[in-house]
Short mmCIF file of C-alpha atoms and ligand atoms in Angstrom, two decimals:
data_model
loop_
_atom_site.label_atom_id
_atom_site.label_comp_id
_atom_site.label_asym_id
_atom_site.label_seq_id
_atom_site.Cartn_x
_atom_site.Cartn_y
_atom_site.Cartn_z
CA MET A 1 -0.15 -0.05 0.09
CA THR A 2 1.42 3.26 -0.84
CA ALA A 3 2.25 5.42 2.22
CA LYS A 4 -0.28 7.68 3.29
CA PHE A 5 0.39 11.51 2.49
CA VAL A 6 0.57 14.01 5.27
CA ALA A 7 0.70 17.95 4.23
CA GLU A 8 3.66 19.67 5.55
CA VAL A 9 3.24 22.67 7.86
CA ILE A 10 4.59 25.47 6.20
CA ASP A 11 5.05 29.15 7.09
CA SER A 12 3.65 32.01 5.10
CA THR A 13 6.59 33.80 4.85
CA ALA A 14 7.82 31.10 2.53
CA VAL A 15 5.15 32.18 0.29
CA PHE A 16 4.38 35.92 0.88
CA LYS A 17 7.03 38.77 0.98
CA GLU A 18 7.90 39.76 4.56
CA THR A 19 7.08 43.40 3.85
CA ILE A 20 3.36 43.09 2.16
CA PHE A 21 2.34 44.62 5.61
CA ASP A 22 4.66 47.16 6.38
CA GLY A 23 3.16 50.09 7.63
CA LYS A 24 -0.39 48.49 8.44
CA VAL A 25 -1.98 47.69 11.99
CA LEU A 26 -3.81 44.84 13.14
CA PHE A 27 -6.50 44.87 15.74
CA CYS A 28 -7.14 41.27 16.94
CA THR A 29 -9.52 40.00 20.21
CA GLY A 30 -8.50 36.89 21.45
CA GLY A 31 -4.70 37.96 20.35
CA GLY A 32 -3.48 36.84 23.58
CA SER A 33 -3.52 33.26 22.87
CA GLY A 34 -4.07 30.23 20.90
CA ILE A 35 -4.89 30.37 17.30
CA CYS A 36 -5.57 34.13 17.05
CA LYS A 37 -1.77 34.59 18.81
CA ARG A 38 -0.32 32.77 16.10
CA MET A 39 -2.27 34.74 13.28
CA THR A 40 -1.16 37.72 14.86
CA GLU A 41 2.40 36.90 14.76
CA ALA A 42 2.13 35.68 11.05
CA VAL A 43 0.57 39.36 10.07
CA MET A 44 3.39 40.94 12.06
CA ARG A 45 5.97 38.59 10.28
CA HIS A 46 4.88 40.46 7.11
CA GLY A 47 5.64 43.91 8.61
CA ALA A 48 2.29 44.82 10.81
CA ASN A 49 2.25 46.16 13.98
CA SER A 50 -0.76 45.16 16.29
CA VAL A 51 -2.77 45.56 19.41
CA ILE A 52 -3.95 42.21 21.17
CA VAL A 53 -7.23 42.44 23.19
CA GLY A 54 -8.45 40.35 25.82
CA ARG A 55 -9.67 40.02 29.38
CA ASN A 56 -6.15 39.02 31.07
CA LEU A 57 -3.92 41.70 31.20
CA ASP A 58 -1.03 39.81 32.41
CA ARG A 59 -1.24 37.22 29.82
CA LEU A 60 -1.96 39.84 27.11
CA THR A 61 1.26 41.75 28.18
CA THR A 62 3.28 38.97 27.95
CA SER A 63 2.26 37.71 24.75
CA ALA A 64 2.42 41.08 23.36
CA GLU A 65 6.31 41.25 24.27
CA GLU A 66 6.79 37.82 22.90
CA LEU A 67 5.36 38.77 19.54
CA SER A 68 7.16 41.96 19.31
CA ASN A 69 10.50 40.15 20.10
CA ALA A 70 9.63 37.47 17.65
CA THR A 71 8.59 39.68 14.86
CA GLY A 72 10.75 42.78 15.54
CA ARG A 73 7.56 44.64 15.18
CA THR A 74 5.66 46.25 17.61
CA CYS A 75 2.44 44.51 19.55
CA ILE A 76 0.82 46.36 22.73
CA PRO A 77 -1.89 44.91 24.98
CA ALA A 78 -5.11 46.43 25.36
CA LYS A 79 -7.83 45.01 27.95
CA ALA A 80 -11.31 44.64 27.26
CA ASP A 81 -13.81 42.09 27.32
CA VAL A 82 -16.00 42.15 23.87
CA ARG A 83 -19.17 41.87 25.60
CA GLU A 84 -18.45 45.52 26.70
CA PRO A 85 -18.81 47.93 24.12
CA ASN A 86 -17.29 50.60 26.24
CA GLN A 87 -14.33 48.79 26.79
CA LEU A 88 -13.90 47.98 23.14
CA ARG A 89 -14.18 51.59 22.13
CA ASP A 90 -11.50 52.42 24.89
CA ALA A 91 -9.19 49.48 23.22
CA VAL A 92 -9.50 51.04 19.76
CA SER A 93 -8.53 54.49 20.99
CA LYS A 94 -5.67 53.10 22.34
CA ALA A 95 -4.65 51.84 19.16
CA ILE A 96 -5.17 54.79 17.16
CA THR A 97 -3.40 56.76 19.87
CA LYS A 98 -0.21 54.31 19.35
CA PHE A 99 -0.39 53.88 15.78
CA GLY A 100 -2.81 56.29 13.99
CA ARG A 101 -5.04 53.58 12.02
CA ILE A 102 -6.53 50.13 11.91
CA ASP A 103 -6.09 48.21 8.71
CA PHE A 104 -7.00 44.97 9.76
CA VAL A 105 -9.45 43.39 12.28
CA ILE A 106 -9.58 39.66 13.46
CA CYS A 107 -12.68 38.89 15.77
CA GLY A 108 -11.39 36.10 17.79
CA ALA A 109 -12.48 36.45 21.05
CA ALA A 110 -14.43 33.06 21.80
CA GLY A 111 -15.95 30.97 24.50
CA ASN A 112 -16.33 27.35 24.14
CA PHE A 113 -17.44 24.37 26.60
CA LEU A 114 -19.14 21.10 25.99
CA SER A 115 -22.75 20.63 27.37
CA PRO A 116 -25.87 18.99 26.16
CA ILE A 117 -29.01 21.36 25.81
CA SER A 118 -30.59 19.38 28.53
CA GLY A 119 -27.54 20.55 30.78
CA LEU A 120 -27.06 23.90 29.61
CA SER A 121 -28.25 26.75 31.75
CA GLU A 122 -29.74 29.99 29.97
CA ASN A 123 -27.09 31.80 31.23
CA GLY A 124 -24.44 29.37 29.85
CA PHE A 125 -25.99 29.91 26.41
CA LYS A 126 -26.48 33.35 26.55
CA THR A 127 -22.47 33.80 27.71
CA VAL A 128 -21.30 32.14 24.43
CA MET A 129 -23.68 33.87 22.40
CA GLN A 130 -22.81 37.41 23.91
CA ILE A 131 -18.84 36.47 23.99
CA ASP A 132 -18.85 35.28 20.17
CA THR A 133 -21.68 36.88 18.42
CA MET A 134 -22.28 39.98 20.32
CA GLY A 135 -18.44 40.35 20.63
CA THR A 136 -17.79 40.22 17.07
CA PHE A 137 -20.82 42.91 16.68
CA ASN A 138 -19.23 45.11 19.17
CA THR A 139 -15.76 44.80 17.71
CA ILE A 140 -17.27 45.88 14.13
CA LYS A 141 -18.99 48.70 15.37
CA ALA A 142 -15.80 49.75 17.58
CA THR A 143 -13.73 49.50 14.42
CA VAL A 144 -15.64 49.91 11.50
CA PRO A 145 -15.03 53.83 11.29
CA HIS A 146 -11.33 53.41 11.29
CA LEU A 147 -11.62 50.72 8.28
CA ARG A 148 -13.51 52.90 6.18
CA VAL A 149 -10.35 55.37 6.24
CA THR A 150 -7.70 52.90 5.28
CA LYS A 151 -10.22 50.53 3.33
CA GLY A 152 -9.23 47.54 5.66
CA ALA A 153 -10.54 44.16 6.10
CA TYR A 154 -11.75 41.64 8.79
CA ILE A 155 -11.45 38.41 9.18
CA HIS A 156 -13.91 36.67 11.64
CA VAL A 157 -12.75 33.24 13.29
CA SER A 158 -15.95 30.74 13.22
CA ALA A 159 -15.87 27.08 12.88
CA THR A 160 -17.25 24.19 10.96
CA LEU A 161 -18.78 22.37 13.49
CA HIS A 162 -22.36 23.86 12.60
CA TYR A 163 -22.51 23.14 9.28
CA ARG A 164 -24.02 19.76 10.58
CA ALA A 165 -25.25 19.29 14.13
CA THR A 166 -22.50 18.66 16.68
CA PRO A 167 -23.30 17.08 19.81
CA PHE A 168 -22.96 19.40 23.01
CA GLN A 169 -22.16 22.34 20.71
CA ALA A 170 -25.57 24.09 20.52
CA HIS A 171 -24.46 27.34 22.17
CA VAL A 172 -21.17 27.43 20.04
CA SER A 173 -23.23 26.31 16.69
CA ALA A 174 -25.72 29.00 17.28
CA ALA A 175 -23.11 31.55 17.94
CA LYS A 176 -20.83 30.72 14.92
CA ALA A 177 -23.69 30.71 12.33
CA ALA A 178 -24.50 33.91 13.40
CA VAL A 179 -21.03 35.34 12.97
CA ASP A 180 -21.06 33.93 9.60
CA ALA A 181 -24.18 35.76 8.68
CA LEU A 182 -22.90 38.96 10.33
CA SER A 183 -19.71 39.03 8.09
CA ALA A 184 -21.79 38.43 4.88
CA VAL A 185 -23.91 41.54 5.77
CA LEU A 186 -20.78 43.57 6.53
CA ALA A 187 -19.34 42.49 3.66
CA ILE A 188 -22.16 43.84 1.34
CA GLU A 189 -22.86 47.07 3.67
CA GLU A 190 -18.91 48.22 3.69
CA GLY A 191 -17.79 46.76 0.36
CA PRO A 192 -18.77 50.21 -1.31
CA TYR A 193 -16.39 51.71 1.24
CA GLY A 194 -13.57 49.33 0.08
CA ILE A 195 -13.76 47.01 3.33
CA ARG A 196 -13.68 43.35 2.85
CA SER A 197 -14.97 40.74 5.39
CA ASN A 198 -14.50 37.23 5.44
CA VAL A 199 -14.48 34.42 7.73
CA ILE A 200 -11.94 31.61 8.19
CA ALA A 201 -13.59 28.32 9.90
CA PRO A 202 -10.72 26.10 11.37
CA GLY A 203 -11.32 22.47 11.47
CA PRO A 204 -9.68 20.39 14.13
CA ILE A 205 -6.55 22.20 15.25
CA GLY A 206 -4.02 20.10 17.43
CA GLY A 207 -2.63 21.90 20.34
CA THR A 208 -5.50 24.19 20.90
CA GLU A 209 -7.57 24.36 23.97
CA GLY A 210 -10.85 22.99 22.18
CA TYR A 211 -8.93 20.00 20.75
CA ASP A 212 -7.23 19.07 23.98
CA ARG A 213 -10.43 19.15 25.65
CA LEU A 214 -12.02 16.51 23.52
CA SER A 215 -9.07 14.71 23.15
CA ALA A 216 -8.85 13.06 26.68
CA SER A 217 -8.40 9.76 26.10
CA ASP A 218 -10.62 6.87 26.52
CA PRO A 219 -9.58 5.11 29.52
CA HIS A 220 -11.14 1.65 27.63
CA GLU A 221 -9.12 2.00 24.55
CA PRO A 222 -5.46 2.00 24.02
CA GLU A 223 -5.66 5.15 21.61
CA GLY A 224 -8.40 8.12 22.34
CA TYR A 225 -11.54 7.68 20.04
CA VAL A 226 -10.96 11.30 19.13
CA GLN A 227 -7.88 10.57 17.34
CA LYS A 228 -8.79 7.42 15.79
CA VAL A 229 -11.65 9.42 14.49
CA TYR A 230 -9.74 11.99 13.02
CA ASN A 231 -6.78 9.35 11.85
CA ARG A 232 -9.46 8.43 9.44
CA THR A 233 -11.40 11.58 8.45
CA MET A 234 -8.33 13.83 7.66
CA PRO A 235 -7.72 13.46 3.77
CA LEU A 236 -4.59 15.42 3.97
CA GLY A 237 -3.02 13.08 6.45
CA ARG A 238 -3.07 15.30 9.90
CA VAL A 239 -4.88 17.58 12.32
CA GLY A 240 -4.77 21.08 11.49
CA HIS A 241 -1.82 23.33 12.90
CA VAL A 242 -2.16 26.83 14.27
CA GLN A 243 -0.11 27.90 11.18
CA ASP A 244 -2.50 26.66 8.82
CA ILE A 245 -4.82 28.99 10.04
CA ALA A 246 -2.09 31.90 10.27
CA ASN A 247 -1.25 31.19 6.63
CA ALA A 248 -5.02 31.49 5.60
CA ALA A 249 -5.25 34.78 7.44
CA VAL A 250 -2.26 36.31 5.75
CA PHE A 251 -3.63 35.62 2.21
CA LEU A 252 -7.22 37.10 3.08
CA PHE A 253 -5.63 40.22 4.16
CA SER A 254 -3.11 40.57 1.39
CA ASP A 255 -3.84 41.91 -2.02
CA ALA A 256 -3.93 38.66 -3.37
CA ALA A 257 -7.36 38.28 -1.83
CA ASN A 258 -8.55 41.70 -2.84
CA PHE A 259 -11.49 40.34 -4.84
CA ILE A 260 -12.39 37.97 -1.98
CA THR A 261 -15.35 39.23 0.24
CA GLY A 262 -18.17 37.74 2.22
CA GLN A 263 -16.47 34.29 1.94
CA VAL A 264 -16.57 31.74 4.38
CA LEU A 265 -12.98 29.62 4.19
CA PRO A 266 -12.75 26.43 5.92
CA VAL A 267 -9.33 25.81 6.79
CA ASP A 268 -9.76 22.22 7.60
CA GLY A 269 -7.72 19.60 5.22
CA GLY A 270 -10.82 18.57 3.95
CA ASN A 271 -12.35 17.11 7.00
CA GLU A 272 -15.63 18.84 6.72
CA HIS A 273 -16.58 16.12 3.88
CA LEU A 274 -15.81 13.06 6.16
CA ARG A 275 -16.85 14.51 9.47
CA GLU A 276 -18.04 12.03 11.63
CA PRO A 277 -19.34 12.75 15.32
CA PHE A 278 -16.33 13.18 17.35
CA LEU A 279 -17.80 11.00 20.16
CA PRO A 280 -19.52 7.63 19.94
CA TYR A 281 -22.96 8.51 18.93
CA PRO A 282 -25.66 7.95 20.57
CA ASP A 283 -23.47 6.24 23.19
CA CYS A 284 -22.32 9.88 24.26
CA ILE A 285 -25.95 10.98 24.91
CA LEU A 286 -27.47 7.89 26.48
CA ASP A 287 -24.57 6.77 28.50
CA SER A 288 -23.63 9.75 30.44
CA GLU A 289 -20.57 7.60 32.36
CA LYS A 290 -19.00 6.85 28.95
CA ALA A 291 -19.42 10.55 27.93
CA LYS A 292 -18.03 11.95 31.04
CA SER A 293 -14.83 9.71 30.26
CA LEU A 294 -14.55 11.14 26.68
CA ILE A 295 -15.20 14.82 27.58
CA LYS A 296 -12.79 16.56 30.08
CA PRO A 297 -13.30 18.34 32.35
CA ARG A 298 -16.84 18.35 33.08
CA LEU A 299 -20.16 17.72 31.19
N1 COA B 1 -20.83 23.50 30.88
C1 COA B 1 -21.73 23.82 31.27
N2 COA B 1 -21.92 25.18 31.63
C2 COA B 1 -21.08 25.87 31.59
C3 COA B 1 -19.63 25.40 31.44
C4 COA B 1 -19.51 23.94 31.46
N3 COA B 1 -18.72 23.57 31.16
N4 COA B 1 -18.75 26.29 31.99
C5 COA B 1 -19.69 27.94 31.97
N5 COA B 1 -21.00 27.35 31.76
C6 COA B 1 -21.71 28.22 32.38
C7 COA B 1 -21.65 28.46 33.86
O1 COA B 1 -22.32 27.52 34.83
C8 COA B 1 -22.44 30.00 33.80
O2 COA B 1 -24.13 29.70 33.84
P1 COA B 1 -24.94 29.81 35.20
O3 COA B 1 -24.78 31.01 35.85
O4 COA B 1 -26.07 29.30 35.17
O5 COA B 1 -24.30 28.82 36.30
C9 COA B 1 -22.17 30.46 32.29
O6 COA B 1 -21.94 29.40 31.48
C10 COA B 1 -21.45 31.69 32.47
O7 COA B 1 -20.23 30.79 33.00
P2 COA B 1 -18.75 31.91 33.73
O8 COA B 1 -17.77 30.93 34.07
O9 COA B 1 -19.51 32.65 34.81
O10 COA B 1 -18.60 32.82 32.39
P3 COA B 1 -17.31 33.46 32.18
O11 COA B 1 -17.80 34.76 31.44
O12 COA B 1 -16.19 33.60 33.23
O13 COA B 1 -16.62 32.43 31.17
C11 COA B 1 -16.30 31.01 29.42
C12 COA B 1 -17.25 31.98 29.95
C13 COA B 1 -16.97 30.50 28.39
C14 COA B 1 -15.25 31.67 28.62
C15 COA B 1 -16.00 30.04 30.26
O14 COA B 1 -16.88 28.91 30.34
C16 COA B 1 -14.52 29.24 30.12
O15 COA B 1 -13.48 29.76 30.88
N6 COA B 1 -14.40 28.21 28.90
C17 COA B 1 -13.50 27.55 28.64
C18 COA B 1 -12.33 28.68 27.99
C19 COA B 1 -12.71 28.73 26.49
O16 COA B 1 -13.80 28.83 26.36
N7 COA B 1 -11.47 29.36 25.61
C20 COA B 1 -11.88 29.72 24.49
C21 COA B 1 -11.78 28.63 23.62
S1 COA B 1 -12.80 28.87 22.01
#
């Protein structure tokens, strides 16, 4: 049998010039960690300065230093909860005071946990809607006047899990579907002002909080159930890497994408076409003990 192909993880600087974003400024919510931090780093490696926004100032400050040191550009932290429009407006003011402009916005702040509808409180559902959906709306409202000036671009970090029903993700599915819809309307309303808006939909990305939460091994199996599912449902031979998402962000912000707007770009190695329930179905619904052993830390 021919050896299984495994796609290489490449860096955007191997494809795009390191100067394409010289003089540009990125405003990124959720940029203090995970996928959004890597997206910020990639955009900075091509010349941009940045502002990363989040709730935890200590983590943001450390990340901003790391990003500045790694790229030779300037990253500053701005503390804000995306659920609070006034805090976001202050973060935008900080960006304008420091850099004088905003060209790119990543709406990346998100909340996620696994819970069946039957075990999800009204406040739990509302919390994720407020972080993901209202947070995206609030970020757009606070930044759009500045992007009209620079004819800038938005990227919204969504997901693929709501294309079909995903157990224990009702709150996130509803929130991400709304984000996709918001981006499309933003694209058509602001296109005439020169602004673009697109969505990146990451598939399973290794090393992220969400993936780790799902990958808790089944004590009854030598290999975790989730890993087994992904081993057979990733056409390009591996789960995603945060750099795959960062590369997509560089492309979508670049002039090479200047006729692309209102689109959703899944970056999932083709997984969506083969996607299976990530937990054994319907056991995960009916056997709560089994589900608890697979979903950590709590159901
Ligand atoms: N299962 C069920 N309900 C949960 C839950 C879980 N694992 N985690 C939180 N909730 C519920 C809480 O019980 C609360 O509802 P209640 O008041 O009816 O009890 C509601 O959600 C708000 O939770 P709280 O922790 O007070 O909100 P927060 O604003 O501090 O944090 C999250 C919200 C989503 C950020 C938090 O749950 C969290 O830290 N999640 C994991 C980290 C994460 O989401 N990272 C981003 C990855 S994309």
